[in-house]
JSON list of C-alpha atoms in Angstrom, two decimals:
[
{"chain": "A", "resi": 30, "resn": "UNK", "atom": "CA", "xyz": [-80.40, 19.70, 27.43]},
{"chain": "A", "resi": 31, "resn": "UNK", "atom": "CA", "xyz": [-82.05, 19.98, 24.04]},
{"chain": "A", "resi": 32, "resn": "UNK", "atom": "CA", "xyz": [-82.57, 17.12, 21.42]},
{"chain": "A", "resi": 33, "resn": "UNK", "atom": "CA", "xyz": [-81.94, 18.09, 17.84]},
{"chain": "A", "resi": 34, "resn": "UNK", "atom": "CA", "xyz": [-83.14, 16.08, 15.11]},
{"chain": "A", "resi": 35, "resn": "UNK", "atom": "CA", "xyz": [-81.24, 16.70, 11.50]},
{"chain": "A", "resi": 36, "resn": "UNK", "atom": "CA", "xyz": [-82.27, 15.55, 8.08]},
{"chain": "A", "resi": 37, "resn": "UNK", "atom": "CA", "xyz": [-80.53, 15.70, 5.05]},
{"chain": "A", "resi": 38, "resn": "UNK", "atom": "CA", "xyz": [-79.51, 14.28, 1.70]},
{"chain": "A", "resi": 39, "resn": "UNK", "atom": "CA", "xyz": [-77.30, 11.04, 2.27]},
{"chain": "A", "resi": 40, "resn": "UNK", "atom": "CA", "xyz": [-74.49, 12.24, -0.03]},
{"chain": "A", "resi": 41, "resn": "UNK", "atom": "CA", "xyz": [-73.60, 15.18, 2.64]},
{"chain": "A", "resi": 42, "resn": "UNK", "atom": "CA", "xyz": [-73.51, 12.80, 5.70]},
{"chain": "A", "resi": 43, "resn": "UNK", "atom": "CA", "xyz": [-69.58, 13.28, 6.20]},
{"chain": "A", "resi": 44, "resn": "UNK", "atom": "CA", "xyz": [-70.15, 17.09, 5.91]},
{"chain": "A", "resi": 45, "resn": "UNK", "atom": "CA", "xyz": [-72.87, 17.05, 8.56]},
{"chain": "A", "resi": 46, "resn": "UNK", "atom": "CA", "xyz": [-70.29, 14.72, 10.97]},
{"chain": "A", "resi": 47, "resn": "UNK", "atom": "CA", "xyz": [-67.77, 17.29, 10.38]},
{"chain": "A", "resi": 48, "resn": "UNK", "atom": "CA", "xyz": [-70.13, 19.92, 11.35]},
{"chain": "A", "resi": 49, "resn": "UNK", "atom": "CA", "xyz": [-71.12, 18.09, 14.38]},
{"chain": "A", "resi": 50, "resn": "UNK", "atom": "CA", "xyz": [-67.67, 17.63, 15.33]},
{"chain": "A", "resi": 51, "resn": "UNK", "atom": "CA", "xyz": [-66.55, 21.12, 15.15]},
{"chain": "A", "resi": 52, "resn": "UNK", "atom": "CA", "xyz": [-69.81, 22.04, 17.24]},
{"chain": "A", "resi": 53, "resn": "UNK", "atom": "CA", "xyz": [-68.63, 19.43, 19.80]},
{"chain": "A", "resi": 54, "resn": "UNK", "atom": "CA", "xyz": [-71.69, 17.19, 19.45]},
{"chain": "A", "resi": 55, "resn": "UNK", "atom": "CA", "xyz": [-70.05, 14.03, 20.40]},
{"chain": "A", "resi": 56, "resn": "UNK", "atom": "CA", "xyz": [-72.90, 11.54, 20.75]},
{"chain": "A", "resi": 57, "resn": "UNK", "atom": "CA", "xyz": [-75.50, 10.92, 18.41]},
{"chain": "A", "resi": 58, "resn": "UNK", "atom": "CA", "xyz": [-77.73, 8.49, 16.49]},
{"chain": "A", "resi": 59, "resn": "UNK", "atom": "CA", "xyz": [-78.14, 7.76, 12.62]},
{"chain": "A", "resi": 60, "resn": "UNK", "atom": "CA", "xyz": [-80.58, 6.54, 10.53]},
{"chain": "A", "resi": 61, "resn": "UNK", "atom": "CA", "xyz": [-79.87, 5.82, 6.74]},
{"chain": "A", "resi": 62, "resn": "UNK", "atom": "CA", "xyz": [-82.69, 5.54, 4.38]},
{"chain": "A", "resi": 63, "resn": "UNK", "atom": "CA", "xyz": [-81.75, 3.98, 1.38]},
{"chain": "A", "resi": 64, "resn": "UNK", "atom": "CA", "xyz": [-84.22, 5.20, -1.04]},
{"chain": "A", "resi": 65, "resn": "UNK", "atom": "CA", "xyz": [-86.03, 8.43, -1.52]},
{"chain": "A", "resi": 66, "resn": "UNK", "atom": "CA", "xyz": [-89.75, 8.96, -2.42]},
{"chain": "A", "resi": 67, "resn": "UNK", "atom": "CA", "xyz": [-89.19, 7.88, -6.12]},
{"chain": "A", "resi": 68, "resn": "UNK", "atom": "CA", "xyz": [-88.63, 9.68, -9.56]},
{"chain": "A", "resi": 69, "resn": "UNK", "atom": "CA", "xyz": [-91.30, 10.80, -11.76]},
{"chain": "A", "resi": 70, "resn": "UNK", "atom": "CA", "xyz": [-91.00, 7.55, -13.60]},
{"chain": "A", "resi": 71, "resn": "UNK", "atom": "CA", "xyz": [-91.57, 5.63, -10.47]},
{"chain": "A", "resi": 72, "resn": "UNK", "atom": "CA", "xyz": [-88.38, 3.71, -9.85]},
{"chain": "A", "resi": 73, "resn": "UNK", "atom": "CA", "xyz": [-86.60, 4.33, -6.73]},
{"chain": "A", "resi": 74, "resn": "UNK", "atom": "CA", "xyz": [-83.87, 6.80, -6.41]},
{"chain": "A", "resi": 75, "resn": "UNK", "atom": "CA", "xyz": [-81.59, 8.56, -3.68]},
{"chain": "A", "resi": 76, "resn": "UNK", "atom": "CA", "xyz": [-83.52, 11.51, -2.04]},
{"chain": "A", "resi": 77, "resn": "UNK", "atom": "CA", "xyz": [-83.88, 14.91, -3.51]},
{"chain": "A", "resi": 78, "resn": "UNK", "atom": "CA", "xyz": [-83.55, 18.40, -2.18]},
{"chain": "A", "resi": 79, "resn": "UNK", "atom": "CA", "xyz": [-87.17, 18.72, -1.42]},
{"chain": "A", "resi": 80, "resn": "UNK", "atom": "CA", "xyz": [-88.63, 17.70, 1.95]},
{"chain": "A", "resi": 81, "resn": "UNK", "atom": "CA", "xyz": [-89.75, 14.66, 2.50]},
{"chain": "A", "resi": 82, "resn": "UNK", "atom": "CA", "xyz": [-87.17, 13.09, 0.04]},
{"chain": "A", "resi": 83, "resn": "UNK", "atom": "CA", "xyz": [-84.30, 13.15, 2.67]},
{"chain": "A", "resi": 84, "resn": "UNK", "atom": "CA", "xyz": [-82.05, 9.90, 2.90]},
{"chain": "A", "resi": 85, "resn": "UNK", "atom": "CA", "xyz": [-80.66, 10.40, 6.38]},
{"chain": "A", "resi": 86, "resn": "UNK", "atom": "CA", "xyz": [-81.05, 11.59, 9.70]},
{"chain": "A", "resi": 87, "resn": "UNK", "atom": "CA", "xyz": [-79.27, 12.36, 13.10]},
{"chain": "A", "resi": 88, "resn": "UNK", "atom": "CA", "xyz": [-80.46, 13.00, 16.32]},
{"chain": "A", "resi": 89, "resn": "UNK", "atom": "CA", "xyz": [-77.88, 14.59, 19.10]},
{"chain": "A", "resi": 90, "resn": "UNK", "atom": "CA", "xyz": [-78.14, 15.95, 22.47]},
{"chain": "A", "resi": 91, "resn": "UNK", "atom": "CA", "xyz": [-76.70, 19.03, 23.14]},
{"chain": "A", "resi": 92, "resn": "UNK", "atom": "CA", "xyz": [-76.23, 21.61, 25.86]},
{"chain": "A", "resi": 93, "resn": "UNK", "atom": "CA", "xyz": [-78.82, 24.63, 25.70]},
{"chain": "A", "resi": 94, "resn": "UNK", "atom": "CA", "xyz": [-75.74, 26.89, 24.96]},
{"chain": "A", "resi": 95, "resn": "UNK", "atom": "CA", "xyz": [-74.90, 25.01, 21.89]},
{"chain": "A", "resi": 96, "resn": "UNK", "atom": "CA", "xyz": [-78.06, 24.80, 20.22]},
{"chain": "A", "resi": 97, "resn": "UNK", "atom": "CA", "xyz": [-78.04, 28.24, 18.63]},
{"chain": "A", "resi": 98, "resn": "UNK", "atom": "CA", "xyz": [-74.46, 28.10, 17.38]},
{"chain": "A", "resi": 99, "resn": "UNK", "atom": "CA", "xyz": [-75.55, 24.63, 15.66]},
{"chain": "A", "resi": 100, "resn": "UNK", "atom": "CA", "xyz": [-78.48, 25.81, 14.10]},
{"chain": "A", "resi": 101, "resn": "UNK", "atom": "CA", "xyz": [-76.61, 29.05, 12.73]},
{"chain": "A", "resi": 102, "resn": "UNK", "atom": "CA", "xyz": [-73.94, 26.62, 11.26]},
{"chain": "A", "resi": 103, "resn": "UNK", "atom": "CA", "xyz": [-76.80, 24.24, 9.99]},
{"chain": "A", "resi": 104, "resn": "UNK", "atom": "CA", "xyz": [-78.68, 27.26, 8.51]},
{"chain": "A", "resi": 105, "resn": "UNK", "atom": "CA", "xyz": [-75.44, 28.76, 6.72]},
{"chain": "A", "resi": 106, "resn": "UNK", "atom": "CA", "xyz": [-74.51, 24.94, 5.14]},
{"chain": "A", "resi": 107, "resn": "UNK", "atom": "CA", "xyz": [-78.12, 24.93, 3.96]},
{"chain": "A", "resi": 108, "resn": "UNK", "atom": "CA", "xyz": [-77.99, 28.30, 2.26]},
{"chain": "A", "resi": 109, "resn": "UNK", "atom": "CA", "xyz": [-74.33, 27.39, 0.55]},
{"chain": "A", "resi": 110, "resn": "UNK", "atom": "CA", "xyz": [-75.86, 24.03, -0.50]},
{"chain": "A", "resi": 111, "resn": "UNK", "atom": "CA", "xyz": [-79.59, 24.13, -1.62]},
{"chain": "A", "resi": 112, "resn": "UNK", "atom": "CA", "xyz": [-79.45, 20.44, -2.66]},
{"chain": "A", "resi": 113, "resn": "UNK", "atom": "CA", "xyz": [-78.69, 19.47, 0.87]},
{"chain": "A", "resi": 114, "resn": "UNK", "atom": "CA", "xyz": [-82.27, 19.63, 1.99]},
{"chain": "A", "resi": 115, "resn": "UNK", "atom": "CA", "xyz": [-81.35, 20.10, 5.22]},
{"chain": "A", "resi": 116, "resn": "UNK", "atom": "CA", "xyz": [-83.82, 20.40, 8.12]},
{"chain": "A", "resi": 117, "resn": "UNK", "atom": "CA", "xyz": [-83.48, 20.85, 11.95]},
{"chain": "A", "resi": 118, "resn": "UNK", "atom": "CA", "xyz": [-85.76, 20.18, 14.71]},
{"chain": "A", "resi": 119, "resn": "UNK", "atom": "CA", "xyz": [-85.18, 21.10, 18.47]},
{"chain": "A", "resi": 120, "resn": "UNK", "atom": "CA", "xyz": [-87.01, 20.25, 21.51]},
{"chain": "A", "resi": 121, "resn": "UNK", "atom": "CA", "xyz": [-86.59, 19.81, 25.30]},
{"chain": "A", "resi": 122, "resn": "UNK", "atom": "CA", "xyz": [-85.39, 16.98, 27.10]},
{"chain": "A", "resi": 123, "resn": "UNK", "atom": "CA", "xyz": [-87.91, 16.33, 29.78]},
{"chain": "A", "resi": 124, "resn": "UNK", "atom": "CA", "xyz": [-86.45, 13.48, 31.49]},
{"chain": "A", "resi": 125, "resn": "UNK", "atom": "CA", "xyz": [-83.58, 10.98, 31.19]},
{"chain": "A", "resi": 126, "resn": "UNK", "atom": "CA", "xyz": [-83.24, 7.40, 32.46]}
]
């Protein structure tokens, strides 16, 4: 099993959920950040396409065989919509309780 941590602009939440559903990633945790890193003038705003101005993050646990198809689909989505600001991080799950 692998843990996949995905960060993205909050506006694309439904697209990410639909992708996880198509990839059969059923369980996940979601974090929503209401503010990005601020604008040039200093007032808060929703995140930009540039890291680390993401507004949302999802962590899901997937079988080893599903990691590459998930990453490929995320990469394709990122190429289609650069404003998505998508990043994905994968690591092994050593133990569970």
